[in-house]
Amino acid sequence: MTTQRIRDFLATRRPDGPCLVVDLDVVRDNFHAFRHAMPDSAIYYAVKANPAPEVLKLLAGLGSNFDCASVAEVEMALDAGATPARISFGNTIKKERDVARAHALGISLYAVDSHEEVEKISRAAPGARVFCRVLTDGEGAEWPLSRKFGCVPQMAVDVLVYAHQLGLESYGVSFHVGSQMTKVDAWDAALADAKRVFVSLAKQGIHLKMVNMGGGFPTKYLRDVPSAEAYGKSINQSLRAHFGNQIPLTIIEPGRGMVGNAGVIKTEVVLISKKSDNDTARWVFLDIGKFGGLAETMDEAIRYPIRTERDGDEMEPCIIAGPTCDSADVLYEKNLYPLPVSLTIGDEVLIEGTGAYTTTYCAVAFNGFEPLKAYVI
Amino acid sequence: MTTQRIRDFLATRRPDGPCLVVDLDVVRDNFHAFRHAMPDSAIYYAVKANPAPEVLKLLAGLGSNFDCASVAEVEMALDAGATPARISFGNTIKKERDVARAHALGISLYAVDSHEEVEKISRAAPGARVFCRVLTDGEGAEWPLSRKFGCVPQMAVDVLVYAHQLGLESYGVSFHVGSQMTKVDAWDAALADAKRVFVSLAKQGIHLKMVNMGGGFPTKYLRDVPSAEAYGKSINQSLRAHFGNQIPLTIIEPGRGMVGNAGVIKTEVVLISKKSDNDTARWVFLDIGKFGGLAETMDEAIRYPIRTERDGDEMEPCIIAGPTCDSADVLYEKNLYPLPVSLTIGDEVLIEGTGAYTTTYCAVAFNGFEPLKAYVI
């Protein structure tokens, strides 16, 4: 997954210290793959996955829409060339003054999952379109969702009725099947729930128009994942099964699936050591860790592909840790990671599939280490 | 723990958005308490806990030394007025070029826990003093240490012999009993190990001079913690028990214990909602969460005191979560947190004991939210 362009960049620029390199050609390919697999769905890129201006500008040019989590992200999408009509304020937790700011910027599509949020939007963005997020179980996701977002379907009906009563346009429902979702049929149960909400509201004279099917599309780490094509096919079947010949407008919100495999982190082996003479596993310390951008190794959830220049050599299982004086800054310890026996202090190591949720997750300057540098090429 | 000075600051300045306010008077009191409780130990403040220039300057003026995790932290301590002789490069994981930079800045005291690190220091900082970190079990710590740092005592002996052979000054041993350590006698077993390393090396004609007893001194969150006095007394007893009348130089490295209770985070209730009509617990969403500075709520490890202006009212258990579009951004869910039934969207909430490991842990700009602002008064 390290493209030739990334290899060439690293070989010629030789950047010092850890850094992320993002290949825009891969992002472009991913966008086309989603558009081809799901031609009837509008793509709303989840800005939080990687808000690099170059990425946003490319996607804006390709015709992408944008799912934004804050006013700052809305402003980034606008700066990249998106019109307000192509932006969704997709966070269900918003300060009323931030809704007012988004409204002033022309944003007219908002996520809600509670009566309280509907009230804020009715005051700060009168007449806006709202969609209500419904809770799903997230089974099968590698980065599981909690119950933080959404409400049960019955409550979603009440919330959307309330929005209608307060003069908002009750526009649709949304759900999220869980990040890095590797089951292509995971959308089916949620679409059945969505349909029930549509039916309940139609009985009250409120006709929803849209289903926001969220993100969850995976990136390839160590294991193969299904293609965008396979997800498109499965989702399309579910839409037909549940909505028949009245398929609503649909939205997808890929983040990881759009940029994950476009990025590679270049890091360096700082130390290789053992804790005792009879330790079986060596500790390999890199110059990047949990606080420098690899937060998704929390509980060893995401297992990134790691490449070295010695990968043809004999391998042995290692513990991999970051450079900070923090004992929690260990990447893989419960499940040891095979690395070459010949790996040496000073060696360059590539961590693949790191285009999403790395630069933004990294700490400001923990231990005095600078945030992860990023080069978008 | 919210001091009158902090209350006055918040009342008059009314800063917008979440922020940390640190009261230097509390830091000063903590420094004096440590000095009084352990008059024979040199205090090396763990810069990583809170590297605010005002904190470092105050402590430098009070005569503190500094435990630094990186060259950047060394430079911060020097900028604050510390001389190089008062600085320890306490990270056992260092790039050789960083050792060379520290050496050029005059730093002469380094942590090691492996032969490989000794080799780097012998090349990049010839003649420097080194201390070897020994593994301890961390039992009783609320933020437990992993095996990431240190080596077994027998290996520490070998490492220090090797350092001596390479022309370094084998200066001592270090250990860390685990952060937020609430057992005052936790230092005893580690001091016994330290003594054994001293004896083994003395038999080979190498006479260590120093024991670095690390940090781990707690700050008061919800439960009371023993006083600095109590730790000093217990540690002193252990030193006498193990070292008799040949007590070495000792160092302590308080971080959390120096600044934790000096800081208060001001935050705001963004949303209060339920997921269904028959939910028993309400969700309270704040404008700060795991990615905005409260990373130590990971696994609900640290339970901060939370104050509202309605604390006299009836309380009910709540789930508390942060503002980002990330399902992992939940602070307390397994163990619900009692908050007033009357708590309302827009209310100001104070999170106490947040002077340590907050500003530095926070993400660069996840979801477009700015890093935690800090005011040091």
mmCIF file of C-alpha atoms in Angstrom, chain B residues 26-313:
data_model
loop_
_atom_site.group_PDB
_atom_site.id
_atom_site.type_symbol
_atom_site.label_atom_id
_atom_site.label_comp_id
_atom_site.label_asym_id
_atom_site.label_seq_id
_atom_site.Cartn_x
_atom_site.Cartn_y
_atom_site.Cartn_z
ATOM 1 C CA VAL B 26 -0.993 25.880 44.776
ATOM 2 C CA VAL B 27 2.067 24.760 42.821
ATOM 3 C CA ARG B 28 4.241 26.749 45.232
ATOM 4 C CA ASP B 29 2.531 25.156 48.221
ATOM 5 C CA ASN B 30 3.018 21.691 46.714
ATOM 6 C CA PHE B 31 6.714 22.355 46.145
ATOM 7 C CA HIS B 32 7.171 23.466 49.745
ATOM 8 C CA ALA B 33 5.228 20.429 50.992
ATOM 9 C CA PHE B 34 7.528 18.063 49.086
ATOM 10 C CA ARG B 35 10.637 19.903 50.248
ATOM 11 C CA HIS B 36 9.431 19.842 53.831
ATOM 12 C CA ALA B 37 8.376 16.186 53.723
ATOM 13 C CA MET B 38 11.562 14.976 52.032
ATOM 14 C CA PRO B 39 14.241 17.517 52.887
ATOM 15 C CA ASP B 40 17.097 15.199 51.897
ATOM 16 C CA SER B 41 15.779 14.446 48.400
ATOM 17 C CA ALA B 42 16.348 16.603 45.343
ATOM 18 C CA ILE B 43 13.094 17.472 43.598
ATOM 19 C CA TYR B 44 13.078 16.928 39.823
ATOM 20 C CA TYR B 45 9.747 18.185 38.497
ATOM 21 C CA ALA B 46 8.411 15.920 35.710
ATOM 22 C CA VAL B 47 7.983 18.539 32.996
ATOM 23 C CA LYS B 48 5.634 16.358 30.934
ATOM 24 C CA ALA B 49 2.891 16.732 33.563
ATOM 25 C CA ASN B 50 2.473 20.414 32.681
ATOM 26 C CA PRO B 51 5.168 22.289 30.761
ATOM 27 C CA ALA B 52 3.542 25.733 30.966
ATOM 28 C CA PRO B 53 6.394 28.294 30.978
ATOM 29 C CA GLU B 54 4.941 30.012 34.055
ATOM 30 C CA VAL B 55 4.976 26.746 36.011
ATOM 31 C CA LEU B 56 8.556 25.970 34.977
ATOM 32 C CA LYS B 57 9.704 29.496 35.816
ATOM 33 C CA LEU B 58 8.099 29.398 39.247
ATOM 34 C CA LEU B 59 9.679 26.037 40.042
ATOM 35 C CA ALA B 60 13.082 27.065 38.691
ATOM 36 C CA GLY B 61 12.933 30.092 40.981
ATOM 37 C CA LEU B 62 12.045 27.910 43.959
ATOM 38 C CA GLY B 63 15.133 25.770 43.352
ATOM 39 C CA SER B 64 13.512 22.793 41.665
ATOM 40 C CA ASN B 65 15.383 20.518 39.301
ATOM 41 C CA PHE B 66 13.731 19.117 36.161
ATOM 42 C CA ASP B 67 13.057 15.643 34.764
ATOM 43 C CA CYS B 68 12.816 15.995 30.983
ATOM 44 C CA ALA B 69 11.525 13.514 28.404
ATOM 45 C CA SER B 70 12.928 15.122 25.254
ATOM 46 C CA VAL B 71 15.311 17.781 23.986
ATOM 47 C CA ALA B 72 12.344 20.129 23.633
ATOM 48 C CA GLU B 73 11.602 19.731 27.347
ATOM 49 C CA VAL B 74 15.298 20.277 28.177
ATOM 50 C CA GLU B 75 15.146 23.532 26.237
ATOM 51 C CA MET B 76 11.959 24.570 28.062
ATOM 52 C CA ALA B 77 13.623 23.983 31.435
ATOM 53 C CA LEU B 78 16.704 25.956 30.369
ATOM 54 C CA ASP B 79 14.474 28.775 29.101
ATOM 55 C CA ALA B 80 12.745 28.829 32.481
ATOM 56 C CA GLY B 81 16.072 29.513 34.189
ATOM 57 C CA ALA B 82 17.332 26.082 35.190
ATOM 58 C CA THR B 83 21.037 25.411 34.749
ATOM 59 C CA PRO B 84 22.031 22.236 32.840
ATOM 60 C CA ALA B 85 23.260 20.717 36.117
ATOM 61 C CA ARG B 86 19.684 20.804 37.386
ATOM 62 C CA ILE B 87 18.272 18.815 34.470
ATOM 63 C CA SER B 88 17.909 15.054 34.034
ATOM 64 C CA PHE B 89 17.186 13.523 30.626
ATOM 65 C CA GLY B 90 14.914 10.900 32.153
ATOM 66 C CA ASN B 91 13.579 9.094 29.080
ATOM 67 C CA THR B 92 15.130 5.649 28.563
ATOM 68 C CA ILE B 93 14.248 5.854 24.829
ATOM 69 C CA LYS B 94 16.384 8.475 23.083
ATOM 70 C CA LYS B 95 17.674 8.984 19.583
ATOM 71 C CA GLU B 96 21.438 9.209 19.594
ATOM 72 C CA ARG B 97 21.262 12.588 17.861
ATOM 73 C CA ASP B 98 19.010 13.838 20.673
ATOM 74 C CA VAL B 99 21.542 12.689 23.268
ATOM 75 C CA ALA B 100 24.171 14.631 21.314
ATOM 76 C CA ARG B 101 21.967 17.728 21.330
ATOM 77 C CA ALA B 102 21.361 17.431 25.075
ATOM 78 C CA HIS B 103 25.084 16.915 25.637
ATOM 79 C CA ALA B 104 25.789 20.074 23.632
ATOM 80 C CA LEU B 105 23.337 21.900 25.913
ATOM 81 C CA GLY B 106 25.368 20.761 28.932
ATOM 82 C CA ILE B 107 23.133 17.953 30.184
ATOM 83 C CA SER B 108 25.154 15.321 32.049
ATOM 84 C CA LEU B 109 22.563 13.036 33.657
ATOM 85 C CA TYR B 110 20.751 10.350 31.601
ATOM 86 C CA ALA B 111 18.360 7.457 32.202
ATOM 87 C CA VAL B 112 19.049 4.050 30.645
ATOM 88 C CA ASP B 113 17.579 0.587 30.899
ATOM 89 C CA SER B 114 19.530 -1.312 28.228
ATOM 90 C CA HIS B 115 22.999 -1.942 26.886
ATOM 91 C CA GLU B 116 21.993 -0.343 23.589
ATOM 92 C CA GLU B 117 21.113 2.962 25.256
ATOM 93 C CA VAL B 118 24.406 2.930 27.181
ATOM 94 C CA GLU B 119 26.265 2.618 23.881
ATOM 95 C CA LYS B 120 24.461 5.645 22.442
ATOM 96 C CA ILE B 121 25.276 7.762 25.483
ATOM 97 C CA SER B 122 28.899 6.683 25.573
ATOM 98 C CA ARG B 123 29.246 7.907 21.984
ATOM 99 C CA ALA B 124 27.095 11.042 22.114
ATOM 100 C CA ALA B 125 27.662 12.219 25.704
ATOM 101 C CA PRO B 126 31.033 10.743 26.735
ATOM 102 C CA GLY B 127 31.688 10.777 30.472
ATOM 103 C CA ALA B 128 28.058 11.474 31.404
ATOM 104 C CA ARG B 129 26.394 10.111 34.543
ATOM 105 C CA VAL B 130 23.818 7.396 33.930
ATOM 106 C CA PHE B 131 21.229 5.756 36.139
ATOM 107 C CA CYS B 132 19.522 2.506 35.247
ATOM 108 C CA ARG B 133 15.805 2.071 35.651
ATOM 109 C CA VAL B 134 14.670 -1.088 37.411
ATOM 110 C CA LEU B 135 11.284 -2.719 36.790
ATOM 111 C CA THR B 136 8.794 -2.616 39.643
ATOM 112 C CA ASP B 137 5.350 -4.140 39.796
ATOM 113 C CA GLY B 138 3.269 -0.939 40.161
ATOM 114 C CA GLU B 139 0.726 -2.651 42.391
ATOM 115 C CA GLY B 140 -1.641 -0.156 43.997
ATOM 116 C CA ALA B 141 -1.271 2.542 41.340
ATOM 117 C CA GLU B 142 -4.452 3.977 39.805
ATOM 118 C CA TRP B 143 -2.728 4.653 36.475
ATOM 119 C CA PRO B 144 -0.698 1.473 36.328
ATOM 120 C CA LEU B 145 2.658 1.266 34.678
ATOM 121 C CA SER B 146 3.391 -1.347 32.075
ATOM 122 C CA ARG B 147 6.705 -3.109 31.646
ATOM 123 C CA LYS B 148 7.657 -0.464 29.118
ATOM 124 C CA PHE B 149 10.426 1.120 31.199
ATOM 125 C CA GLY B 150 13.183 -0.542 33.160
ATOM 126 C CA CYS B 151 14.824 -3.934 33.243
ATOM 127 C CA VAL B 152 15.093 -6.588 35.918
ATOM 128 C CA PRO B 153 17.588 -5.810 38.726
ATOM 129 C CA GLN B 154 20.139 -8.416 37.566
ATOM 130 C CA MET B 155 20.190 -6.862 34.122
ATOM 131 C CA ALA B 156 20.515 -3.392 35.676
ATOM 132 C CA VAL B 157 23.744 -4.577 37.274
ATOM 133 C CA ASP B 158 25.048 -5.690 33.875
ATOM 134 C CA VAL B 159 23.962 -2.443 32.226
ATOM 135 C CA LEU B 160 25.737 -0.327 34.837
ATOM 136 C CA VAL B 161 28.905 -2.439 34.632
ATOM 137 C CA TYR B 162 28.804 -1.950 30.868
ATOM 138 C CA ALA B 163 28.364 1.809 31.287
ATOM 139 C CA HIS B 164 31.423 1.850 33.561
ATOM 140 C CA GLN B 165 33.421 -0.110 30.974
ATOM 141 C CA LEU B 166 32.446 2.403 28.280
ATOM 142 C CA GLY B 167 33.745 5.325 30.336
ATOM 143 C CA LEU B 168 30.455 6.612 31.685
ATOM 144 C CA GLU B 169 29.854 7.339 35.355
ATOM 145 C CA SER B 170 27.526 4.627 36.685
ATOM 146 C CA TYR B 171 25.682 6.937 38.978
ATOM 147 C CA GLY B 172 22.644 5.152 40.335
ATOM 148 C CA VAL B 173 19.364 3.386 39.836
ATOM 149 C CA SER B 174 15.816 4.593 39.321
ATOM 150 C CA PHE B 175 12.373 3.114 39.545
ATOM 151 C CA HIS B 176 8.778 4.265 39.334
ATOM 152 C CA VAL B 177 6.127 2.776 41.577
ATOM 153 C CA GLY B 178 3.236 3.776 39.296
ATOM 154 C CA SER B 179 1.341 7.000 38.818
ATOM 155 C CA GLN B 180 -1.262 8.173 41.341
ATOM 156 C CA MET B 181 0.178 5.730 43.883
ATOM 157 C CA THR B 182 -1.929 5.772 47.033
ATOM 158 C CA LYS B 183 0.061 3.243 49.096
ATOM 159 C CA VAL B 184 2.715 5.121 51.068
ATOM 160 C CA ASP B 185 4.827 1.967 51.493
ATOM 161 C CA ALA B 186 4.944 1.196 47.749
ATOM 162 C CA TRP B 187 8.542 2.423 47.586
ATOM 163 C CA ASP B 188 9.828 -0.201 50.041
ATOM 164 C CA ALA B 189 10.225 -3.219 47.741
ATOM 165 C CA ALA B 190 11.825 -1.107 45.011
ATOM 166 C CA LEU B 191 14.306 0.384 47.504
ATOM 167 C CA ALA B 192 15.236 -3.165 48.559
ATOM 168 C CA ASP B 193 15.913 -3.968 44.884
ATOM 169 C CA ALA B 194 17.931 -0.778 44.535
ATOM 170 C CA LYS B 195 20.058 -1.713 47.521
ATOM 171 C CA ARG B 196 20.817 -5.121 45.992
ATOM 172 C CA VAL B 197 22.024 -3.423 42.799
ATOM 173 C CA PHE B 198 24.252 -1.145 44.902
ATOM 174 C CA VAL B 199 25.762 -4.174 46.677
ATOM 175 C CA SER B 200 26.345 -6.170 43.491
ATOM 176 C CA LEU B 201 28.132 -3.277 41.851
ATOM 177 C CA ALA B 202 30.189 -2.449 44.945
ATOM 178 C CA LYS B 203 31.574 -5.989 44.806
ATOM 179 C CA GLN B 204 32.874 -5.106 41.356
ATOM 180 C CA GLY B 205 34.376 -1.863 42.600
ATOM 181 C CA ILE B 206 31.636 0.374 41.184
ATOM 182 C CA HIS B 207 30.127 2.626 43.824
ATOM 183 C CA LEU B 208 26.725 4.038 42.949
ATOM 184 C CA LYS B 209 25.742 7.339 44.547
ATOM 185 C CA MET B 210 22.091 7.967 43.757
ATOM 186 C CA VAL B 211 18.620 6.467 43.917
ATOM 187 C CA ASN B 212 15.997 8.141 41.736
ATOM 188 C CA MET B 213 12.718 7.244 43.445
ATOM 189 C CA GLY B 214 10.596 8.577 40.581
ATOM 190 C CA GLY B 215 7.148 10.017 40.833
ATOM 191 C CA GLY B 216 3.797 8.445 41.556
ATOM 192 C CA PHE B 217 2.790 10.937 44.243
ATOM 193 C CA PRO B 218 -0.961 11.312 43.895
ATOM 194 C CA THR B 219 -3.253 14.253 43.617
ATOM 195 C CA LYS B 220 -6.594 14.302 45.375
ATOM 196 C CA TYR B 221 -9.449 13.452 43.025
ATOM 197 C CA LEU B 222 -12.612 12.111 44.633
ATOM 198 C CA ARG B 223 -10.939 10.142 47.392
ATOM 199 C CA ASP B 224 -8.538 11.511 49.969
ATOM 200 C CA VAL B 225 -4.891 10.676 49.435
ATOM 201 C CA PRO B 226 -2.075 10.568 51.982
ATOM 202 C CA SER B 227 -0.075 13.754 52.551
ATOM 203 C CA ALA B 228 3.430 14.401 51.191
ATOM 204 C CA GLU B 229 4.434 14.140 54.854
ATOM 205 C CA ALA B 230 3.170 10.560 55.064
ATOM 206 C CA TYR B 231 5.053 9.547 51.923
ATOM 207 C CA GLY B 232 8.216 11.209 53.187
ATOM 208 C CA LYS B 233 8.045 9.404 56.496
ATOM 209 C CA SER B 234 7.434 5.993 54.936
ATOM 210 C CA ILE B 235 10.120 6.409 52.272
ATOM 211 C CA ASN B 236 12.599 7.604 54.883
ATOM 212 C CA GLN B 237 11.934 4.519 56.990
ATOM 213 C CA SER B 238 12.506 2.267 53.980
ATOM 214 C CA LEU B 239 15.719 4.066 53.084
ATOM 215 C CA ARG B 240 17.028 3.558 56.632
ATOM 216 C CA ALA B 241 15.894 -0.071 56.689
ATOM 217 C CA HIS B 242 17.658 -0.945 53.447
ATOM 218 C CA PHE B 243 20.633 1.396 53.311
ATOM 219 C CA GLY B 244 21.329 1.766 57.053
ATOM 220 C CA ASN B 245 23.760 4.581 57.715
ATOM 221 C CA GLN B 246 24.879 4.741 54.074
ATOM 222 C CA ILE B 247 21.890 6.476 52.611
ATOM 223 C CA PRO B 248 22.605 7.569 49.017
ATOM 224 C CA LEU B 249 21.641 10.801 47.323
ATOM 225 C CA THR B 250 17.977 10.603 46.452
ATOM 226 C CA ILE B 251 15.817 12.175 43.795
ATOM 227 C CA ILE B 252 12.045 12.388 43.532
ATOM 228 C CA GLU B 253 10.194 13.277 40.323
ATOM 229 C CA PRO B 254 6.723 14.561 41.189
ATOM 230 C CA GLY B 255 4.583 15.607 38.226
ATOM 231 C CA ARG B 256 0.926 14.999 39.010
ATOM 232 C CA GLY B 257 1.669 15.561 42.712
ATOM 233 C CA MET B 258 3.141 18.990 41.928
ATOM 234 C CA VAL B 259 0.497 20.419 39.587
ATOM 235 C CA GLY B 260 -2.556 18.139 39.518
ATOM 236 C CA ASN B 261 -4.575 19.917 42.217
ATOM 237 C CA ALA B 262 -3.461 23.356 40.989
ATOM 238 C CA GLY B 263 -5.631 23.262 37.891
ATOM 239 C CA VAL B 264 -9.338 23.430 37.150
ATOM 240 C CA ILE B 265 -10.992 23.006 33.764
ATOM 241 C CA LYS B 266 -13.983 25.202 33.018
ATOM 242 C CA THR B 267 -16.401 23.505 30.652
ATOM 243 C CA GLU B 268 -19.992 23.925 29.511
ATOM 244 C CA VAL B 269 -22.932 21.553 29.174
ATOM 245 C CA VAL B 270 -23.644 21.285 25.430
ATOM 246 C CA LEU B 271 -26.500 18.779 25.541
ATOM 247 C CA ILE B 272 -28.430 16.637 28.018
ATOM 248 C CA SER B 273 -30.532 13.902 26.464
ATOM 249 C CA LYS B 274 -31.764 10.339 26.653
ATOM 250 C CA LYS B 275 -31.584 7.553 24.102
ATOM 251 C CA SER B 276 -35.117 6.335 24.749
ATOM 252 C CA ASP B 277 -38.073 7.368 26.865
ATOM 253 C CA ASN B 278 -37.425 4.663 29.426
ATOM 254 C CA ASP B 279 -33.662 5.252 29.757
ATOM 255 C CA THR B 280 -32.748 5.524 33.409
ATOM 256 C CA ALA B 281 -29.572 7.546 32.960
ATOM 257 C CA ARG B 282 -29.262 10.859 31.169
ATOM 258 C CA TRP B 283 -26.360 11.597 28.843
ATOM 259 C CA VAL B 284 -24.560 14.825 29.711
ATOM 260 C CA PHE B 285 -22.341 16.125 26.900
ATOM 261 C CA LEU B 286 -19.600 18.630 27.786
ATOM 262 C CA ASP B 287 -17.524 20.807 25.461
ATOM 263 C CA ILE B 288 -14.388 18.905 26.469
ATOM 264 C CA GLY B 289 -13.720 15.182 26.299
ATOM 265 C CA LYS B 290 -11.109 12.494 25.825
ATOM 266 C CA PHE B 291 -9.518 14.265 22.857
ATOM 267 C CA GLY B 292 -9.652 17.751 24.370
ATOM 268 C CA GLY B 293 -7.446 17.038 27.382
ATOM 269 C CA LEU B 294 -9.219 14.389 29.456
ATOM 270 C CA ALA B 295 -7.368 11.382 28.030
ATOM 271 C CA GLU B 296 -6.756 10.069 31.540
ATOM 272 C CA THR B 297 -10.416 9.082 31.716
ATOM 273 C CA MET B 298 -9.338 6.202 29.428
ATOM 274 C CA ASP B 299 -10.871 3.040 30.921
ATOM 275 C CA GLU B 300 -12.368 5.481 33.470
ATOM 276 C CA ALA B 301 -8.991 5.355 35.261
ATOM 277 C CA ILE B 302 -9.000 8.848 36.718
ATOM 278 C CA ARG B 303 -12.313 10.052 38.153
ATOM 279 C CA TYR B 304 -12.163 13.820 38.442
ATOM 280 C CA PRO B 305 -14.217 15.829 40.932
ATOM 281 C CA ILE B 306 -16.886 17.716 39.008
ATOM 282 C CA ARG B 307 -18.576 20.820 40.437
ATOM 283 C CA THR B 308 -21.633 22.674 39.235
ATOM 284 C CA GLU B 309 -23.546 25.639 40.575
ATOM 285 C CA ARG B 310 -26.442 23.321 41.403
ATOM 286 C CA ASP B 311 -24.581 20.855 43.630
ATOM 287 C CA GLY B 312 -27.031 21.347 46.498
ATOM 288 C CA ASP B 313 -29.893 19.950 44.401
#
